[in-house]
Amino acid sequence: MSIKFAQKFLEKIVLHKIVECRYWKEHCFGLDTKTLLEKAMELDHIGGTYGGIRKPTNFLCLVTKMIELKIPKEITVEFIRNEDFKYVRALGAFYYRLIGEPIDIYIELEKLYSDFRRLKKLTDNGYSLIYVDEFIDELLHSESSCDTSLPRIPKRIRI
């Protein structure tokens, strides 16, 4: 795994927990771009880490795999534009927020403010519901999401 590249986006301890978790070893290790999409279509929740031992969610494992594979912008945008699988869309949006250019992030993610579907989010307190548009707002305006520090981007008005 390209640990040094992934460390630009994820904390070292979280990255270590990801590569040591069962889901990573059994489902993510040999993924390529096509098979990653198939795994993304199986997602049923979003989230970062949870529980006393801070176990990573499958969502965060797939984000890490996208970082490792350096999924190109064009493919990521197709994930974001996917209307059939809301968790594929959320995965693409989260990854794009990590790697995209600020203006491109706003252009692509602001389109999702009209998506009012519910997402399950796994937290320390179990599952909670969040709407896609709320998740997008979190990505655009918060310093962190899914237990991951997000790169700083300028406010929309300054771009």
CSV table of N, CA and C in Angstrom, one decimal:
chain,number,residue,atom,x,y,z
A,1,MET,N,0.8,-1.2,0.0
A,1,MET,CA,0.0,0.0,0.0
A,1,MET,C,0.9,1.2,0.0
A,2,SER,N,0.4,2.3,-0.7
A,2,SER,CA,1.2,3.5,-0.7
A,2,SER,C,0.9,4.3,0.6
A,3,ILE,N,1.5,3.9,1.6
A,3,ILE,CA,1.3,4.5,3.0
A,3,ILE,C,1.6,6.0,3.0
A,4,LYS,N,2.7,6.3,2.4
A,4,LYS,CA,3.1,7.7,2.4
A,4,LYS,C,2.1,8.6,1.7
A,5,PHE,N,1.6,8.2,0.6
A,5,PHE,CA,0.5,9.0,-0.1
A,5,PHE,C,-0.7,9.0,0.7
A,6,ALA,N,-1.2,7.9,1.3
A,6,ALA,CA,-2.4,7.8,2.1
A,6,ALA,C,-2.3,8.7,3.4
A,7,GLN,N,-1.1,8.8,3.9
A,7,GLN,CA,-0.9,9.6,5.1
A,7,GLN,C,-1.1,11.1,4.9
A,8,LYS,N,-1.1,11.5,3.6
A,8,LYS,CA,-1.4,12.9,3.4
A,8,LYS,C,-2.9,13.2,3.7
A,9,PHE,N,-3.7,12.1,3.7
A,9,PHE,CA,-5.2,12.3,3.9
A,9,PHE,C,-5.7,11.7,5.2
A,10,LEU,N,-5.0,10.7,5.7
A,10,LEU,CA,-5.5,10.0,6.9
A,10,LEU,C,-4.5,10.0,8.0
A,11,GLU,N,-4.9,10.0,9.2
A,11,GLU,CA,-4.0,9.9,10.3
A,11,GLU,C,-3.3,8.6,10.3
A,12,LYS,N,-2.1,8.6,10.8
A,12,LYS,CA,-1.3,7.3,10.8
A,12,LYS,C,-1.9,6.2,11.6
A,13,ILE,N,-2.5,6.5,12.7
A,13,ILE,CA,-3.1,5.5,13.6
A,13,ILE,C,-4.4,4.9,12.9
A,14,VAL,N,-5.1,5.8,12.3
A,14,VAL,CA,-6.3,5.3,11.6
A,14,VAL,C,-5.9,4.5,10.4
A,15,LEU,N,-4.9,4.9,9.6
A,15,LEU,CA,-4.4,4.1,8.5
A,15,LEU,C,-4.0,2.7,9.0
A,16,HIS,N,-3.3,2.7,10.1
A,16,HIS,CA,-2.8,1.4,10.6
A,16,HIS,C,-4.0,0.5,11.0
A,17,LYS,N,-5.0,1.1,11.6
A,17,LYS,CA,-6.2,0.3,12.0
A,17,LYS,C,-6.9,-0.2,10.7
A,18,ILE,N,-6.9,0.6,9.7
A,18,ILE,CA,-7.6,0.1,8.4
A,18,ILE,C,-6.8,-1.1,7.8
A,19,VAL,N,-5.5,-1.0,7.7
A,19,VAL,CA,-4.8,-2.1,7.0
A,19,VAL,C,-4.8,-3.3,7.9
A,20,GLU,N,-5.0,-3.2,9.2
A,20,GLU,CA,-5.1,-4.4,10.0
A,20,GLU,C,-6.5,-5.0,10.2
A,21,CYS,N,-7.5,-4.3,9.7
A,21,CYS,CA,-8.9,-4.8,10.0
A,21,CYS,C,-9.2,-5.9,9.0
A,22,ARG,N,-10.2,-6.7,9.4
A,22,ARG,CA,-10.6,-7.8,8.6
A,22,ARG,C,-11.2,-7.5,7.2
A,23,TYR,N,-12.0,-6.4,7.2
A,23,TYR,CA,-12.6,-6.0,5.9
A,23,TYR,C,-11.6,-5.7,4.9
A,24,TRP,N,-10.5,-4.9,5.3
A,24,TRP,CA,-9.5,-4.5,4.4
A,24,TRP,C,-8.8,-5.8,3.9
A,25,LYS,N,-8.4,-6.7,4.8
A,25,LYS,CA,-7.7,-7.9,4.3
A,25,LYS,C,-8.5,-8.8,3.5
A,26,GLU,N,-9.8,-8.9,3.7
A,26,GLU,CA,-10.6,-9.9,3.0
A,26,GLU,C,-11.2,-9.3,1.7
A,27,HIS,N,-11.5,-8.0,1.8
A,27,HIS,CA,-12.3,-7.4,0.7
A,27,HIS,C,-11.6,-6.3,-0.1
A,28,CYS,N,-10.6,-5.7,0.4
A,28,CYS,CA,-10.0,-4.5,-0.2
A,28,CYS,C,-8.6,-4.8,-0.8
A,29,PHE,N,-8.0,-5.7,-0.3
A,29,PHE,CA,-6.6,-5.9,-0.6
A,29,PHE,C,-6.3,-6.0,-2.2
A,30,GLY,N,-7.0,-6.8,-2.9
A,30,GLY,CA,-6.8,-6.9,-4.3
A,30,GLY,C,-7.7,-6.1,-5.2
A,31,LEU,N,-8.4,-5.2,-4.7
A,31,LEU,CA,-9.3,-4.4,-5.6
A,31,LEU,C,-8.6,-3.6,-6.6
A,32,ASP,N,-9.3,-3.5,-7.8
A,32,ASP,CA,-8.9,-2.5,-8.8
A,32,ASP,C,-10.0,-1.5,-8.9
A,33,THR,N,-10.0,-0.6,-9.9
A,33,THR,CA,-11.0,0.4,-10.0
A,33,THR,C,-12.4,-0.2,-10.3
A,34,LYS,N,-12.5,-1.2,-11.1
A,34,LYS,CA,-13.8,-1.9,-11.4
A,34,LYS,C,-14.3,-2.6,-10.2
A,35,THR,N,-13.5,-3.4,-9.6
A,35,THR,CA,-14.0,-4.2,-8.5
A,35,THR,C,-14.3,-3.3,-7.3
A,36,LEU,N,-13.6,-2.2,-7.2
A,36,LEU,CA,-13.9,-1.2,-6.1
A,36,LEU,C,-15.3,-0.7,-6.3
A,37,LEU,N,-15.7,-0.4,-7.5
A,37,LEU,CA,-17.1,0.0,-7.7
A,37,LEU,C,-18.1,-1.0,-7.3
A,38,GLU,N,-17.8,-2.3,-7.6
A,38,GLU,CA,-18.7,-3.4,-7.1
A,38,GLU,C,-18.8,-3.4,-5.6
A,39,LYS,N,-17.7,-3.3,-4.9
A,39,LYS,CA,-17.7,-3.2,-3.5
A,39,LYS,C,-18.5,-2.0,-2.9
A,40,ALA,N,-18.3,-0.9,-3.6
A,40,ALA,CA,-19.0,0.3,-3.2
A,40,ALA,C,-20.5,0.2,-3.3
A,41,MET,N,-20.9,-0.6,-4.3
A,41,MET,CA,-22.4,-0.8,-4.5
A,41,MET,C,-22.9,-1.6,-3.4
A,42,GLU,N,-22.1,-2.3,-2.6
A,42,GLU,CA,-22.5,-3.2,-1.5
A,42,GLU,C,-22.6,-2.4,-0.2
A,43,LEU,N,-22.1,-1.2,-0.2
A,43,LEU,CA,-22.1,-0.4,1.1
A,43,LEU,C,-23.5,-0.1,1.5
A,44,ASP,N,-23.7,-0.2,2.9
A,44,ASP,CA,-25.0,0.1,3.4
A,44,ASP,C,-25.0,1.2,4.5
A,45,HIS,N,-23.8,1.8,4.7
A,45,HIS,CA,-23.7,2.9,5.6
A,45,HIS,C,-22.4,3.7,5.3
A,46,ILE,N,-22.3,4.9,5.9
A,46,ILE,CA,-21.1,5.7,5.9
A,46,ILE,C,-20.5,5.8,7.3
A,47,GLY,N,-19.4,6.3,7.4
A,47,GLY,CA,-18.8,6.6,8.8
A,47,GLY,C,-17.3,6.5,8.8
A,48,GLY,N,-16.7,6.8,9.9
A,48,GLY,CA,-15.3,6.8,10.0
A,48,GLY,C,-14.8,5.6,10.9
A,49,THR,N,-14.6,5.8,12.1
A,49,THR,CA,-14.3,4.8,13.1
A,49,THR,C,-15.3,4.7,14.2
A,50,TYR,N,-15.4,3.6,14.8
A,50,TYR,CA,-16.4,3.4,15.9
A,50,TYR,C,-15.9,2.4,16.9
A,51,GLY,N,-16.6,2.5,18.1
A,51,GLY,CA,-16.3,1.6,19.2
A,51,GLY,C,-15.1,2.0,20.0
A,52,GLY,N,-14.9,1.2,21.1
A,52,GLY,CA,-13.8,1.5,21.9
A,52,GLY,C,-12.4,1.3,21.3
A,53,ILE,N,-12.3,0.4,20.3
A,53,ILE,CA,-11.0,0.2,19.7
A,53,ILE,C,-10.9,1.0,18.4
A,54,ARG,N,-11.9,1.8,18.1
A,54,ARG,CA,-11.9,2.7,16.9
A,54,ARG,C,-11.8,1.9,15.7
A,55,LYS,N,-12.7,0.9,15.5
A,55,LYS,CA,-12.7,0.1,14.3
A,55,LYS,C,-13.1,0.9,13.1
A,56,PRO,N,-12.4,0.8,12.0
A,56,PRO,CA,-12.8,1.5,10.8
A,56,PRO,C,-14.0,0.9,10.1
A,57,THR,N,-14.8,1.8,9.5
A,57,THR,CA,-16.0,1.3,8.8
A,57,THR,C,-15.6,0.8,7.4
A,58,ASN,N,-16.4,0.0,6.8
A,58,ASN,CA,-16.1,-0.4,5.4
A,58,ASN,C,-16.0,0.8,4.5
A,59,PHE,N,-16.8,1.8,4.7
A,59,PHE,CA,-16.8,3.1,3.9
A,59,PHE,C,-15.4,3.7,4.0
A,60,LEU,N,-14.8,3.8,5.2
A,60,LEU,CA,-13.5,4.4,5.3
A,60,LEU,C,-12.4,3.5,4.7
A,61,CYS,N,-12.6,2.2,4.7
A,61,CYS,CA,-11.7,1.3,4.1
A,61,CYS,C,-11.7,1.5,2.6
A,62,LEU,N,-12.9,1.7,2.0
A,62,LEU,CA,-12.9,1.9,0.5
A,62,LEU,C,-12.4,3.3,0.2
A,63,VAL,N,-12.6,4.3,1.0
A,63,VAL,CA,-11.9,5.6,0.7
A,63,VAL,C,-10.4,5.4,0.7
A,64,THR,N,-9.9,4.6,1.6
A,64,THR,CA,-8.4,4.4,1.7
A,64,THR,C,-8.0,3.7,0.4
A,65,LYS,N,-8.8,2.7,-0.1
A,65,LYS,CA,-8.4,2.0,-1.3
A,65,LYS,C,-8.4,3.0,-2.5
A,66,MET,N,-9.4,3.9,-2.5
A,66,MET,CA,-9.4,4.9,-3.6
A,66,MET,C,-8.2,5.7,-3.6
A,67,ILE,N,-7.7,6.1,-2.4
A,67,ILE,CA,-6.5,6.9,-2.2
A,67,ILE,C,-5.3,6.1,-2.7
A,68,GLU,N,-5.3,4.8,-2.3
A,68,GLU,CA,-4.1,4.0,-2.8
A,68,GLU,C,-4.1,3.8,-4.3
A,69,LEU,N,-5.3,3.6,-4.9
A,69,LEU,CA,-5.4,3.4,-6.4
A,69,LEU,C,-5.2,4.8,-7.1
A,70,LYS,N,-5.3,5.9,-6.4
A,70,LYS,CA,-5.3,7.2,-7.0
A,70,LYS,C,-6.3,7.3,-8.1
A,71,ILE,N,-7.5,7.0,-7.7
A,71,ILE,CA,-8.7,7.0,-8.7
A,71,ILE,C,-8.7,8.4,-9.4
A,72,PRO,N,-8.7,8.4,-10.7
A,72,PRO,CA,-8.7,9.6,-11.4
A,72,PRO,C,-10.0,10.5,-11.2
A,73,LYS,N,-9.9,11.8,-11.5
A,73,LYS,CA,-11.0,12.7,-11.3
A,73,LYS,C,-12.2,12.3,-12.1
A,74,GLU,N,-12.0,11.9,-13.3
A,74,GLU,CA,-13.1,11.5,-14.2
A,74,GLU,C,-13.9,10.4,-13.6
A,75,ILE,N,-13.3,9.4,-13.1
A,75,ILE,CA,-14.0,8.2,-12.5
A,75,ILE,C,-14.7,8.7,-11.2
A,76,THR,N,-14.0,9.5,-10.4
A,76,THR,CA,-14.6,10.0,-9.2
A,76,THR,C,-15.9,10.8,-9.4
A,77,VAL,N,-15.8,11.6,-10.5
A,77,VAL,CA,-17.0,12.4,-10.8
A,77,VAL,C,-18.1,11.5,-11.2
A,78,GLU,N,-17.8,10.4,-11.9
A,78,GLU,CA,-18.9,9.4,-12.3
A,78,GLU,C,-19.5,8.8,-11.0
A,79,PHE,N,-18.7,8.5,-10.0
A,79,PHE,CA,-19.2,8.0,-8.7
A,79,PHE,C,-20.2,9.1,-8.1
A,80,ILE,N,-19.8,10.3,-8.2
A,80,ILE,CA,-20.6,11.4,-7.6
A,80,ILE,C,-21.9,11.5,-8.4
A,81,ARG,N,-21.9,11.4,-9.7
A,81,ARG,CA,-23.1,11.5,-10.5
A,81,ARG,C,-24.0,10.3,-10.5
A,82,ASN,N,-23.5,9.2,-9.9
A,82,ASN,CA,-24.3,8.0,-9.8
A,82,ASN,C,-25.6,8.2,-9.0
A,83,GLU,N,-26.7,8.2,-9.6
A,83,GLU,CA,-28.0,8.4,-8.9
A,83,GLU,C,-28.6,7.1,-8.4
A,84,ASP,N,-28.1,6.0,-8.8
A,84,ASP,CA,-28.8,4.7,-8.5
A,84,ASP,C,-28.3,4.2,-7.1
A,85,PHE,N,-27.0,4.5,-6.7
A,85,PHE,CA,-26.5,4.0,-5.5
A,85,PHE,C,-26.0,5.1,-4.7
A,86,LYS,N,-26.8,5.4,-3.6
A,86,LYS,CA,-26.5,6.6,-2.8
A,86,LYS,C,-25.1,6.5,-2.1
A,87,TYR,N,-24.7,5.3,-1.7
A,87,TYR,CA,-23.5,5.2,-1.0
A,87,TYR,C,-22.3,5.2,-1.9
A,88,VAL,N,-22.4,4.9,-3.2
A,88,VAL,CA,-21.4,5.1,-4.2
A,88,VAL,C,-21.2,6.6,-4.4
A,89,ARG,N,-22.3,7.3,-4.4
A,89,ARG,CA,-22.3,8.8,-4.5
A,89,ARG,C,-21.6,9.4,-3.3
A,90,ALA,N,-21.9,9.0,-2.1
A,90,ALA,CA,-21.3,9.5,-0.9
A,90,ALA,C,-19.8,9.2,-0.9
A,91,LEU,N,-19.5,8.0,-1.3
A,91,LEU,CA,-18.0,7.6,-1.3
A,91,LEU,C,-17.3,8.5,-2.3
A,92,GLY,N,-17.8,8.7,-3.5
A,92,GLY,CA,-17.2,9.6,-4.5
A,92,GLY,C,-17.0,11.0,-4.0
A,93,ALA,N,-18.1,11.5,-3.3
A,93,ALA,CA,-18.1,12.9,-2.8
A,93,ALA,C,-17.0,13.0,-1.7
A,94,PHE,N,-16.9,12.0,-0.8
A,94,PHE,CA,-16.0,12.1,0.3
A,94,PHE,C,-14.5,12.1,-0.3
A,95,TYR,N,-14.3,11.2,-1.2
A,95,TYR,CA,-12.9,11.0,-1.8
A,95,TYR,C,-12.6,12.3,-2.6
A,96,TYR,N,-13.5,12.8,-3.3
A,96,TYR,CA,-13.3,14.0,-4.1
A,96,TYR,C,-13.0,15.2,-3.2
A,97,ARG,N,-13.7,15.3,-2.1
A,97,ARG,CA,-13.4,16.4,-1.1
A,97,ARG,C,-11.9,16.3,-0.6
A,98,LEU,N,-11.4,15.1,-0.5
A,98,LEU,CA,-10.0,14.9,-0.1
A,98,LEU,C,-9.0,15.3,-1.2
A,99,ILE,N,-9.3,15.0,-2.4
A,99,ILE,CA,-8.3,15.1,-3.5
A,99,ILE,C,-8.5,16.2,-4.5
A,100,GLY,N,-9.7,16.7,-4.5
A,100,GLY,CA,-10.1,17.6,-5.6
A,100,GLY,C,-9.5,19.1,-5.4
A,101,GLU,N,-9.6,19.8,-6.5
A,101,GLU,CA,-9.3,21.3,-6.4
A,101,GLU,C,-10.5,22.0,-5.9
A,102,PRO,N,-10.4,23.0,-5.1
A,102,PRO,CA,-11.5,23.7,-4.4
A,102,PRO,C,-12.6,24.1,-5.4
A,103,ILE,N,-12.4,24.7,-6.5
A,103,ILE,CA,-13.4,25.1,-7.4
A,103,ILE,C,-14.2,23.9,-7.9
A,104,ASP,N,-13.4,22.8,-8.3
A,104,ASP,CA,-14.1,21.6,-8.8
A,104,ASP,C,-14.9,20.9,-7.7
A,105,ILE,N,-14.4,21.0,-6.5
A,105,ILE,CA,-15.2,20.4,-5.3
A,105,ILE,C,-16.5,21.1,-5.2
A,106,TYR,N,-16.5,22.4,-5.2
A,106,TYR,CA,-17.8,23.1,-5.1
A,106,TYR,C,-18.7,22.8,-6.3
A,107,ILE,N,-18.1,22.8,-7.5
A,107,ILE,CA,-18.9,22.6,-8.7
A,107,ILE,C,-19.6,21.3,-8.6
A,108,GLU,N,-18.9,20.2,-8.3
A,108,GLU,CA,-19.5,18.9,-8.3
A,108,GLU,C,-20.4,18.6,-7.1
A,109,LEU,N,-19.9,19.0,-5.9
A,109,LEU,CA,-20.6,18.6,-4.7
A,109,LEU,C,-21.9,19.5,-4.5
A,110,GLU,N,-21.9,20.7,-4.9
A,110,GLU,CA,-23.1,21.6,-4.7
A,110,GLU,C,-24.3,21.0,-5.4
A,111,LYS,N,-24.0,20.3,-6.5
A,111,LYS,CA,-25.1,19.7,-7.2
A,111,LYS,C,-25.9,18.7,-6.4
A,112,LEU,N,-25.2,18.2,-5.4
A,112,LEU,CA,-25.9,17.1,-4.5
A,112,LEU,C,-26.7,17.7,-3.4
A,113,TYR,N,-26.8,19.0,-3.3
A,113,TYR,CA,-27.7,19.6,-2.3
A,113,TYR,C,-29.2,19.3,-2.6
A,114,SER,N,-29.5,18.8,-3.8
A,114,SER,CA,-30.9,18.5,-4.2
A,114,SER,C,-31.1,17.0,-4.0
A,115,ASP,N,-30.2,16.3,-3.4
A,115,ASP,CA,-30.4,14.9,-3.1
A,115,ASP,C,-30.8,14.7,-1.6
A,116,PHE,N,-32.1,14.4,-1.4
A,116,PHE,CA,-32.6,14.3,0.0
A,116,PHE,C,-32.8,12.9,0.5
A,117,ARG,N,-32.1,11.9,-0.1
A,117,ARG,CA,-32.1,10.6,0.4
A,117,ARG,C,-31.4,10.4,1.7
A,118,ARG,N,-31.8,9.4,2.5
A,118,ARG,CA,-31.2,9.2,3.8
A,118,ARG,C,-30.0,8.3,3.7
A,119,LEU,N,-29.0,8.5,4.5
A,119,LEU,CA,-27.9,7.7,4.6
A,119,LEU,C,-27.8,7.2,6.0
A,120,LYS,N,-27.4,6.0,6.2
A,120,LYS,CA,-27.1,5.5,7.6
A,120,LYS,C,-25.6,5.8,7.9
A,121,LYS,N,-25.4,6.4,9.1
A,121,LYS,CA,-24.1,6.8,9.5
A,121,LYS,C,-23.7,6.0,10.8
A,122,LEU,N,-22.7,5.2,10.7
A,122,LEU,CA,-22.2,4.5,11.9
A,122,LEU,C,-21.3,5.4,12.8
A,123,THR,N,-21.7,5.5,14.0
A,123,THR,CA,-21.0,6.3,15.0
A,123,THR,C,-20.8,5.5,16.2
A,124,ASP,N,-20.1,6.1,17.2
A,124,ASP,CA,-20.0,5.4,18.5
A,124,ASP,C,-21.3,5.0,19.2
A,125,ASN,N,-22.3,5.7,18.9
A,125,ASN,CA,-23.6,5.5,19.5
A,125,ASN,C,-24.5,4.6,18.6
A,126,GLY,N,-23.9,3.9,17.6
A,126,GLY,CA,-24.7,3.1,16.7
A,126,GLY,C,-25.0,3.9,15.5
A,127,TYR,N,-26.1,3.5,14.8
A,127,TYR,CA,-26.4,4.1,13.5
A,127,TYR,C,-27.3,5.3,13.8
A,128,SER,N,-27.1,6.3,12.9
A,128,SER,CA,-28.0,7.5,12.9
A,128,SER,C,-28.3,7.8,11.4
A,129,LEU,N,-29.3,8.6,11.2
A,129,LEU,CA,-29.6,8.9,9.8
A,129,LEU,C,-29.2,10.4,9.5
A,130,ILE,N,-28.7,10.5,8.3
A,130,ILE,CA,-28.2,11.8,7.8
A,130,ILE,C,-28.7,11.9,6.4
A,131,TYR,N,-29.1,13.0,5.9
A,131,TYR,CA,-29.5,13.1,4.5
A,131,TYR,C,-28.3,13.4,3.7
A,132,VAL,N,-28.3,13.1,2.4
A,132,VAL,CA,-27.2,13.3,1.5
A,132,VAL,C,-26.8,14.8,1.5
A,133,ASP,N,-27.8,15.7,1.4
A,133,ASP,CA,-27.5,17.1,1.4
A,133,ASP,C,-26.9,17.6,2.6
A,134,GLU,N,-27.2,17.0,3.8
A,134,GLU,CA,-26.5,17.3,5.0
A,134,GLU,C,-25.1,16.8,5.0
A,135,PHE,N,-24.9,15.6,4.5
A,135,PHE,CA,-23.5,15.1,4.4
A,135,PHE,C,-22.6,16.0,3.5
A,136,ILE,N,-23.2,16.4,2.4
A,136,ILE,CA,-22.5,17.3,1.5
A,136,ILE,C,-22.2,18.6,2.2
A,137,ASP,N,-23.1,19.2,2.9
A,137,ASP,CA,-22.9,20.4,3.7
A,137,ASP,C,-21.7,20.2,4.7
A,138,GLU,N,-21.7,19.1,5.3
A,138,GLU,CA,-20.6,18.8,6.2
A,138,GLU,C,-19.3,18.7,5.5
A,139,LEU,N,-19.3,18.1,4.3
A,139,LEU,CA,-18.0,18.0,3.5
A,139,LEU,C,-17.5,19.4,3.1
A,140,LEU,N,-18.5,20.3,2.8
A,140,LEU,CA,-18.1,21.6,2.3
A,140,LEU,C,-17.8,22.6,3.4
A,141,HIS,N,-18.3,22.4,4.6
A,141,HIS,CA,-18.2,23.5,5.6
A,141,HIS,C,-17.5,23.0,6.9
A,142,SER,N,-17.2,21.8,7.1
A,142,SER,CA,-16.6,21.3,8.3
A,142,SER,C,-15.1,21.0,8.1
A,143,GLU,N,-14.4,21.0,9.2
A,143,GLU,CA,-13.0,20.7,9.2
A,143,GLU,C,-12.7,19.2,9.1
A,144,SER,N,-13.8,18.4,9.5
A,144,SER,CA,-13.6,17.0,9.5
A,144,SER,C,-14.9,16.3,9.2
A,145,SER,N,-14.8,15.1,8.7
A,145,SER,CA,-16.0,14.3,8.4
A,145,SER,C,-15.6,12.8,8.5
A,146,CYS,N,-16.4,12.0,9.0
A,146,CYS,CA,-16.1,10.6,9.1
A,146,CYS,C,-14.8,10.3,9.8
A,147,ASP,N,-14.5,11.1,10.9
A,147,ASP,CA,-13.3,11.0,11.7
A,147,ASP,C,-12.0,11.2,10.9
A,148,THR,N,-12.2,12.0,9.8
A,148,THR,CA,-11.0,12.3,9.0
A,148,THR,C,-10.9,13.9,8.8
A,149,SER,N,-9.8,14.4,9.1
A,149,SER,CA,-9.5,15.8,8.9
A,149,SER,C,-9.6,16.1,7.4
A,150,LEU,N,-10.4,17.1,7.0
A,150,LEU,CA,-10.5,17.5,5.6
A,150,LEU,C,-9.5,18.6,5.2
A,151,PRO,N,-8.9,18.5,4.0
A,151,PRO,CA,-8.0,19.6,3.6
A,151,PRO,C,-8.8,21.0,3.6
A,152,ARG,N,-8.2,22.0,4.0
A,152,ARG,CA,-8.8,23.3,4.0
A,152,ARG,C,-9.1,23.8,2.6
A,153,ILE,N,-10.3,24.3,2.4
A,153,ILE,CA,-10.6,24.9,1.1
A,153,ILE,C,-11.2,26.3,1.4
A,154,PRO,N,-11.0,27.3,0.5
A,154,PRO,CA,-11.5,28.6,0.8
A,154,PRO,C,-13.0,28.6,0.7
A,155,LYS,N,-13.6,29.6,1.4
A,155,LYS,CA,-15.1,29.7,1.3
A,155,LYS,C,-15.5,30.0,-0.1
A,156,ARG,N,-16.7,29.5,-0.4
A,156,ARG,CA,-17.2,29.6,-1.8
A,156,ARG,C,-17.2,31.0,-2.4
A,157,ILE,N,-17.5,32.0,-1.5
A,157,ILE,CA,-17.5,33.4,-2.0
A,157,ILE,C,-16.2,33.9,-2.5
A,158,ARG,N,-15.1,33.3,-2.0
A,158,ARG,CA,-13.7,33.7,-2.4
A,158,ARG,C,-13.2,33.1,-3.6
A,159,ILE,N,-13.9,32.1,-4.2
A,159,ILE,CA,-13.4,31.4,-5.4
A,159,ILE,C,-14.0,32.1,-6.6
